[in-house]
Coordinates of N, CA and C and ligand atoms in Angstrom, one line a residue:
X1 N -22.9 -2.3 4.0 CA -21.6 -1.6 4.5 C -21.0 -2.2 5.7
X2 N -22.1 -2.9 6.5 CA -21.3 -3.3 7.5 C -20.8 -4.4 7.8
X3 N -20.9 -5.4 6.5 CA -19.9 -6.4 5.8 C -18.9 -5.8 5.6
X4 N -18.8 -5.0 4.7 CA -17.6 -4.2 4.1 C -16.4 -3.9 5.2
X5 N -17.2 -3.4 6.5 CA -16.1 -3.0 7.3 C -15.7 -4.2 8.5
X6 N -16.1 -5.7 8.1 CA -15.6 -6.4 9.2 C -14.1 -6.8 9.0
X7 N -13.5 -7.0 10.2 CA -12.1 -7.2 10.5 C -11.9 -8.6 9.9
X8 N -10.7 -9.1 10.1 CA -10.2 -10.6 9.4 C -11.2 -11.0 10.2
X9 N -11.1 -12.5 9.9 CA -12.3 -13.4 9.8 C -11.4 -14.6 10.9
X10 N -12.1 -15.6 11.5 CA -10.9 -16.3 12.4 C -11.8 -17.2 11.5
X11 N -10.4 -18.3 10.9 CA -10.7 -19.6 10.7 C -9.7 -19.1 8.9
X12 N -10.1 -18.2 8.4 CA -9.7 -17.6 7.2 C -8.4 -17.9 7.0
X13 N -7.7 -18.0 5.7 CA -6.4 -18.2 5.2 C -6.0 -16.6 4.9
X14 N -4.7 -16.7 5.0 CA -4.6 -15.3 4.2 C -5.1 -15.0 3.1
X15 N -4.6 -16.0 2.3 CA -4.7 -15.8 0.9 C -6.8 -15.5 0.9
X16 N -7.8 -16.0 1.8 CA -9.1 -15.9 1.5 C -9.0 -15.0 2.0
X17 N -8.5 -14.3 3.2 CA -8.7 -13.1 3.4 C -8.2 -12.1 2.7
X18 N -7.3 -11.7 1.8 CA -7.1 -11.1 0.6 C -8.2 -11.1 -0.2
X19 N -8.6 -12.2 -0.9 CA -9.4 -12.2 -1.6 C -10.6 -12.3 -1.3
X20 N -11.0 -11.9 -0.1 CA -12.9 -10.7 0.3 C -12.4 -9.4 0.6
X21 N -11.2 -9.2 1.1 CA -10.9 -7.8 0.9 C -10.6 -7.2 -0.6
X22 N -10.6 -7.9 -1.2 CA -9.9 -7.4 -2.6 C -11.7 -7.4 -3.5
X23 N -12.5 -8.3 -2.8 CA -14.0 -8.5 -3.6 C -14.9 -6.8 -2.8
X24 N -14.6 -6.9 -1.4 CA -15.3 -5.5 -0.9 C -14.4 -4.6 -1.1
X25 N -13.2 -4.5 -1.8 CA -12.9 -2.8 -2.2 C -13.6 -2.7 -3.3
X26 N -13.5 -3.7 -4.5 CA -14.5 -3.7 -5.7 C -15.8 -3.5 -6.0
X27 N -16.1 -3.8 -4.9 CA -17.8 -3.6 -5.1 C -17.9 -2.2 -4.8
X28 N -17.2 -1.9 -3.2 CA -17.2 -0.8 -2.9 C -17.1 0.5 -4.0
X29 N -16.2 0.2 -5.0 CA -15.4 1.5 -5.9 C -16.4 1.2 -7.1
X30 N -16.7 0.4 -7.7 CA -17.6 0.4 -8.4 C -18.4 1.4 -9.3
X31 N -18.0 1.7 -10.2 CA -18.6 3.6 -11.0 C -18.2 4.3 -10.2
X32 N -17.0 4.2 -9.4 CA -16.6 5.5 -8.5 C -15.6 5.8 -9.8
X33 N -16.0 7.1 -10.3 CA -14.2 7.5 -11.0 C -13.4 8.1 -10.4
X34 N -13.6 8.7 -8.9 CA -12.4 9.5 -8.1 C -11.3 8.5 -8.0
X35 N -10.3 8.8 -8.1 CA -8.9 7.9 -8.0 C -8.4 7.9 -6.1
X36 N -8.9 9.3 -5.7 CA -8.9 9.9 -4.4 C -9.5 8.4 -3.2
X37 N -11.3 8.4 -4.3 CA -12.3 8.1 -3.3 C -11.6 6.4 -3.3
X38 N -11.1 5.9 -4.2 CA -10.6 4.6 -4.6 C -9.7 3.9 -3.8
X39 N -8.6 4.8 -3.5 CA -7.3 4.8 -2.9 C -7.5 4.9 -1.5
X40 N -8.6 5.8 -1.0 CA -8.7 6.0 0.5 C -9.9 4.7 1.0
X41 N -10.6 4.1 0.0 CA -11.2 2.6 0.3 C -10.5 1.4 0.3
X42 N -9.3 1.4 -0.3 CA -8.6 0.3 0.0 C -7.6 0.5 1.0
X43 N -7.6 1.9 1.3 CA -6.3 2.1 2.4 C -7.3 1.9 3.9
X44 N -8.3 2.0 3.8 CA -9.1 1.6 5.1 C -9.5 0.1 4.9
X45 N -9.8 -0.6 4.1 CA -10.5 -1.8 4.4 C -8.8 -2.2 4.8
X46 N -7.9 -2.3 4.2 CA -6.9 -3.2 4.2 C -6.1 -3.0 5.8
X47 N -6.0 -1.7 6.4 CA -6.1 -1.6 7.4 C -6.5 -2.1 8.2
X48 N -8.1 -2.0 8.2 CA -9.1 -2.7 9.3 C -8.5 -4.3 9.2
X49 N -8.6 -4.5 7.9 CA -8.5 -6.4 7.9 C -7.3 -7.0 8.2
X50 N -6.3 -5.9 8.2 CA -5.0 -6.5 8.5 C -4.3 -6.1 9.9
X51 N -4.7 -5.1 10.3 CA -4.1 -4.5 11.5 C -4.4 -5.2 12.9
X52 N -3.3 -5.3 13.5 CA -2.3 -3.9 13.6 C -1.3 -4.5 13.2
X53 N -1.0 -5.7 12.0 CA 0.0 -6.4 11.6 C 0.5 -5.0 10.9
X54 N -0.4 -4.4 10.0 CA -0.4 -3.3 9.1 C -0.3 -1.7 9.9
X55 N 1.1 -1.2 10.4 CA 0.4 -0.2 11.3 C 0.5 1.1 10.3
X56 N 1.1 0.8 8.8 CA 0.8 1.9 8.3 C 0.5 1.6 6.5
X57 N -1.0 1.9 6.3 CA -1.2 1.6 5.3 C -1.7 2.9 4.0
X58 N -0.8 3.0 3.1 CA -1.6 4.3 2.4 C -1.1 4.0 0.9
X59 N -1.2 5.6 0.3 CA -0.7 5.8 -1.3 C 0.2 6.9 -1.0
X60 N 0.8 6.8 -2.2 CA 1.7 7.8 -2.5 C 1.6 7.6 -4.1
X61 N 1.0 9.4 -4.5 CA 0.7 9.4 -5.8 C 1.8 9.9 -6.5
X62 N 1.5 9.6 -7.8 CA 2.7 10.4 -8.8 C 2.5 11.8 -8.6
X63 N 2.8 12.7 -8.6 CA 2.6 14.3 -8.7 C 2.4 14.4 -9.9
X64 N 1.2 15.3 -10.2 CA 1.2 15.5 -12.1 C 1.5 16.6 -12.5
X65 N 2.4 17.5 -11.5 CA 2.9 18.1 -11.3 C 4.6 18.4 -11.6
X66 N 4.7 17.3 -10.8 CA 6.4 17.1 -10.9 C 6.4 15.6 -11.3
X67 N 6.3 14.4 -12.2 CA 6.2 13.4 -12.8 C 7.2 13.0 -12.0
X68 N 8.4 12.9 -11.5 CA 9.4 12.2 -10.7 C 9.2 12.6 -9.4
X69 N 8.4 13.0 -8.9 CA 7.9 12.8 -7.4 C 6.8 12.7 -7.3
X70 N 6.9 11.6 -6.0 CA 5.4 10.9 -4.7 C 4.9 11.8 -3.7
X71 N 3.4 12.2 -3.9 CA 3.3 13.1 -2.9 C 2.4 11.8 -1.7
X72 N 2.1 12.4 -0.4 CA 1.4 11.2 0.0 C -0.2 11.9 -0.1
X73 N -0.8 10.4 -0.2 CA -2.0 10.5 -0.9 C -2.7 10.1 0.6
X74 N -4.1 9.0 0.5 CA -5.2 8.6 1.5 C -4.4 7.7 2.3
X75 N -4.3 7.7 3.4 CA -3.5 6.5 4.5 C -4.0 6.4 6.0
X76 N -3.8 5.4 6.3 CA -4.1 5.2 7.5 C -2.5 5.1 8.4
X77 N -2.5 5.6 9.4 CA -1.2 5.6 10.4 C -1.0 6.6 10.7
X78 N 0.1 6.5 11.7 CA 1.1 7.6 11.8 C 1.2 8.4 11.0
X79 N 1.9 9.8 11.3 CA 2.0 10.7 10.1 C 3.1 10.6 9.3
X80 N 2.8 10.5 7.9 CA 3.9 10.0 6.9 C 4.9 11.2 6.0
X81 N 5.7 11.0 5.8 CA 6.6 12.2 5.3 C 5.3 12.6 3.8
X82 N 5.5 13.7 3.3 CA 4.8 14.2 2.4 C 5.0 14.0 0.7
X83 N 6.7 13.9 0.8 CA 7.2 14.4 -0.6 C 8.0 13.1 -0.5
X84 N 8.1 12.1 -1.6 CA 9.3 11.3 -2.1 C 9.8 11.4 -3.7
X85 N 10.8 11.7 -3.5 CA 11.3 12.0 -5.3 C 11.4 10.2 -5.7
X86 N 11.5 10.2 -7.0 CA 11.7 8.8 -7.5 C 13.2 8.0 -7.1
X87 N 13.3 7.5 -6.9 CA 14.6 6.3 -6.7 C 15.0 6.4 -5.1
X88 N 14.2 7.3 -4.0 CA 14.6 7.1 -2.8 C 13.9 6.5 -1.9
X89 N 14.1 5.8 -1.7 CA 13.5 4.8 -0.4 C 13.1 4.1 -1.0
X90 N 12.2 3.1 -0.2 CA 11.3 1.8 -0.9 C 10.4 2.5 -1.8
X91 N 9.1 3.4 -1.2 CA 8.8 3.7 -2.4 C 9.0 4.4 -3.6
X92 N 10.2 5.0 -3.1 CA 11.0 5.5 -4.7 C 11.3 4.6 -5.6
X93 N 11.9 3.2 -4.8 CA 12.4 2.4 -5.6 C 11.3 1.8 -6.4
X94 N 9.7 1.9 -5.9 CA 8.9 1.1 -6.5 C 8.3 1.7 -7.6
X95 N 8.3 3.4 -7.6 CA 8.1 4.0 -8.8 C 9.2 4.4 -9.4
X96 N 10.4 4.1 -9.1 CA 11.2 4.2 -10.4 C 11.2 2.8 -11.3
X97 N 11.3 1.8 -10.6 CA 11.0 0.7 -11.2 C 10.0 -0.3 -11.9
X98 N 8.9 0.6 -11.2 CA 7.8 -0.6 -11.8 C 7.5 -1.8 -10.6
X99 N 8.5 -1.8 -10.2 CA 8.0 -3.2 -9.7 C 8.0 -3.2 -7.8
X100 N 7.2 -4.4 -7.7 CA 7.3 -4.9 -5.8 C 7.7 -4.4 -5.4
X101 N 8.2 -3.9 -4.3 CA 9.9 -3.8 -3.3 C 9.2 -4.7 -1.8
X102 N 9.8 -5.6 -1.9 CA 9.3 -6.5 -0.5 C 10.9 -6.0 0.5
X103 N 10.8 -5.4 1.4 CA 11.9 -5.5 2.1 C 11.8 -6.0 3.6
X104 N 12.4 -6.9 4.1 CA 12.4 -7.9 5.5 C 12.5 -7.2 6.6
X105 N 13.7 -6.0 6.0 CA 14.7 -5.6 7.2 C 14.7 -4.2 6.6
X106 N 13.9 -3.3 7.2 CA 14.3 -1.9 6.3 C 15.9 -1.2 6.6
X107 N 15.8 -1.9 8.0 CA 17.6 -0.8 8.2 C 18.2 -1.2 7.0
X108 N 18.4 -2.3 6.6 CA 19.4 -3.0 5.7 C 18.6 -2.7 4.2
X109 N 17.9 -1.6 4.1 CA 17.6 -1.4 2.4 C 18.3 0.4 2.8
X110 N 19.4 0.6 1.7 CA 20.4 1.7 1.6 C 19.0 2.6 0.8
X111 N 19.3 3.9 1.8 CA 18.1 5.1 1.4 C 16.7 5.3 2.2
X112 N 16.8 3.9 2.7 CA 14.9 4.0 3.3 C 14.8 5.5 4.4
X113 N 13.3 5.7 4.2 CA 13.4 6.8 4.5 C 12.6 6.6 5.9
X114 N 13.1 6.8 7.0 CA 12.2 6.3 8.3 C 11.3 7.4 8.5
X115 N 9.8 7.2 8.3 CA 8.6 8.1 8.8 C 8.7 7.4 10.2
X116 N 8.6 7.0 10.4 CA 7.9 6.4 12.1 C 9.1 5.1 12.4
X117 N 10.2 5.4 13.5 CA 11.1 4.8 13.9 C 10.7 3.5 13.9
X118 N 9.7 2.7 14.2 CA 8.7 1.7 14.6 C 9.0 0.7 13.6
X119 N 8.8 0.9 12.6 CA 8.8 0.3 11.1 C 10.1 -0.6 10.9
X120 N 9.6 -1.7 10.6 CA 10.8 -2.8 10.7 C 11.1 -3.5 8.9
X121 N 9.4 -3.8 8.7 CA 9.4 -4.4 7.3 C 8.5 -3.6 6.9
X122 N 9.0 -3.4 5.8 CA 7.9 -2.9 4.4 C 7.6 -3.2 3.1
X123 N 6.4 -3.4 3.0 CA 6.1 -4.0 0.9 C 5.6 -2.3 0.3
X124 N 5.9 -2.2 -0.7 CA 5.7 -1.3 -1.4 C 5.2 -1.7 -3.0
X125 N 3.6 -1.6 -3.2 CA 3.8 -2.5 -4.8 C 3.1 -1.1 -5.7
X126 N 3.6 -0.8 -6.9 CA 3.0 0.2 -7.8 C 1.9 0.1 -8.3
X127 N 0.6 1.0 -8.3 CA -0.4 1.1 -9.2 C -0.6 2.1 -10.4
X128 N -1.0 0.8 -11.5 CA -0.8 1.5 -13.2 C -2.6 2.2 -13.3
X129 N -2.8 2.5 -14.1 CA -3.7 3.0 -14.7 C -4.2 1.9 -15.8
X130 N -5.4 2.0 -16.3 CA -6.2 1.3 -17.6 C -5.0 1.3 -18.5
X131 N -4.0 2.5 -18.8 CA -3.2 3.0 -19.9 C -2.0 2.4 -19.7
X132 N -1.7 2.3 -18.5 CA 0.0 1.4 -18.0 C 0.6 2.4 -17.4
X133 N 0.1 3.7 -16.9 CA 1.3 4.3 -16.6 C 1.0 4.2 -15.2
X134 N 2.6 4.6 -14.3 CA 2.1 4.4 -12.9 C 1.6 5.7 -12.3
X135 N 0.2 5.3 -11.8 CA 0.0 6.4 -10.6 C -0.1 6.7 -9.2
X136 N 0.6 5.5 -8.9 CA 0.5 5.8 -7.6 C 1.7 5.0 -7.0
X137 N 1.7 4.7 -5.5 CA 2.6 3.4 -5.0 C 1.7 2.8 -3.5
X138 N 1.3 1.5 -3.4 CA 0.7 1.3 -1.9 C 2.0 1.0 -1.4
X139 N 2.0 1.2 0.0 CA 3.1 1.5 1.1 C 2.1 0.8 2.6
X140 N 3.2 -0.4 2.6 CA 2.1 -0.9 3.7 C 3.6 -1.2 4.8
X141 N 3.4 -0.8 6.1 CA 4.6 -0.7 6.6 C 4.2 -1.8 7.9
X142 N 5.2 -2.4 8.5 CA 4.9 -3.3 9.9 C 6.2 -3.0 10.5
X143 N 5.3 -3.0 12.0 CA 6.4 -3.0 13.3 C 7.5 -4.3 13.4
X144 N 7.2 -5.4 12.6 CA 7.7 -6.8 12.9 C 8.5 -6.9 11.7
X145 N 9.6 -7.5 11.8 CA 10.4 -8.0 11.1 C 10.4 -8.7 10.0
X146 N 10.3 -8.7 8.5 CA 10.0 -10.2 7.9 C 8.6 -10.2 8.1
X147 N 7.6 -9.0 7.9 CA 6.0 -9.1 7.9 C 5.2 -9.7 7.0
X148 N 5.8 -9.4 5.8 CA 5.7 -9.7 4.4 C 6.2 -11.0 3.6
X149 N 5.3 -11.9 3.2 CA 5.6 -13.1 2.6 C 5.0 -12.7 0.8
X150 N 5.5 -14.2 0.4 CA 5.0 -13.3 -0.8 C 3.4 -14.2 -1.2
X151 N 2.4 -14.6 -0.4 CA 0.9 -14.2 -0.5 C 0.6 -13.0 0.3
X152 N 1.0 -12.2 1.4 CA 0.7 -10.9 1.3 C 1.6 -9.8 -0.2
X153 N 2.2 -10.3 -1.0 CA 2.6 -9.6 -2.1 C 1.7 -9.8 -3.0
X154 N 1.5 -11.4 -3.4 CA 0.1 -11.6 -4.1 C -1.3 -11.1 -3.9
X155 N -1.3 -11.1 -2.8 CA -3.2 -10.1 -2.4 C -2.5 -8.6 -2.5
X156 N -1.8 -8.0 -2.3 CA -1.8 -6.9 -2.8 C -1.2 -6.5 -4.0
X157 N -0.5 -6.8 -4.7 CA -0.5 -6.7 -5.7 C -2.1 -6.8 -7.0
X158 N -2.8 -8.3 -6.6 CA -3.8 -8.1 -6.8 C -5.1 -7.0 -6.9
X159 N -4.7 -6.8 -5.6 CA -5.9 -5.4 -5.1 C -5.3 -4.2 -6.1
X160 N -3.7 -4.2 -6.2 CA -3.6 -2.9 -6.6 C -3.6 -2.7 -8.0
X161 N -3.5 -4.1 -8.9 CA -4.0 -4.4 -10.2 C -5.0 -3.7 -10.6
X162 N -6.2 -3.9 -9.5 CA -7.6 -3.9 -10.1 C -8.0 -2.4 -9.7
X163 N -7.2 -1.8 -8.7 CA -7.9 -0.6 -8.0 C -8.1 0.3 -8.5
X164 N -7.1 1.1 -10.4 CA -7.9 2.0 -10.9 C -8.6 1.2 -12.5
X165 N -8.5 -0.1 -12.7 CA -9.0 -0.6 -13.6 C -10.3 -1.2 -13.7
X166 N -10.5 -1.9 -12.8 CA -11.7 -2.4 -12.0 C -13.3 -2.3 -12.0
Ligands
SME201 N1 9.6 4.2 4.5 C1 9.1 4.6 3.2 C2 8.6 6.1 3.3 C3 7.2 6.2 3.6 S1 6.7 5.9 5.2 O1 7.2 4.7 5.7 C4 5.1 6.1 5.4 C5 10.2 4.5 2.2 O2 11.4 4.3 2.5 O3 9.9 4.7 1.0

């Protein structure tokens, strides 16, 4: 475990440091079937490994409740707004659509919803299920402008491929 919890590595590429964070959430989750216990292990390693590049890292689940709204799920940060309906903000946009939302510049994405004034860039990428449907959204937010390249889209994306399939 106390592998599991070391911070980036100095000498590491991103792209290798993605990919031991994406090998210790796996191991970690492993015959875990909570979706809960799953989501709050990758919202903490990815944190630890990334931060404080990463000052806010979590989920936002589908409601199975209300199927067109995100309630917020396991996160690390600031405190995050609770409720997002589908199509608003980045992560609205990322479960109405399915896909990425890499944004550089959030003032300049129409609807973003500011939790924490701080937040400059955000990636938002969807997680499907074994079945395809989406259940969730990772929401990784940075104080810096242009945080997000797209090998931090590729290691996350990756991670969030594997995180209820895995
Ligand atoms: N900024 C997000 C809302 C979630 S918080 O940043 C934690 C958005 O526009 O979807």
């Amino acid at each position: 475990m106390a592998e599991a919890m070391s911070t980036a590595e100095p000498g590491e590429t991103k792209a290798e440091a993605y990919a031991r964070v994406a090998k210790e959430i796996a191991a970690i989750v492993a015959g875990e079937p909570s979706a809960t216990a799953r989501y709050a292990t990758a919202a903490c390693l990815l944190a630890q490994n990334f931060g404080p590049r990463f000052f806010w890292t979590g989920f936002y689940i589908v409601d199975p409740d209300k199927p067109d709204e995100l309630v917020v799920g396991p996160y690390q940060g600031t405190l995050g707004c609770l409720r997002i309906p589908f199509g608003r903000g980045v992560c609205g946009a990322a479960a109405a659509t399915g896909e990425t939302q890499r944004v550089p510049d959030v003032h300049a994405f129409e609807g973003h919803i500011a939790c924490d004034s701080r937040s400059q860039s955000e990636i938002v990428v969807p997680v499907f299920n074994a079945d395809g449907q989406l259940t969730a959204v990772l929401d990784v937010d940075s104080a810096e402008l242009d945080a997000f390249d797209a090998e931090d889209q590729a290691g996350l994306e990756a991670i969030c491929e594997a995180l209820l399939t895995g």
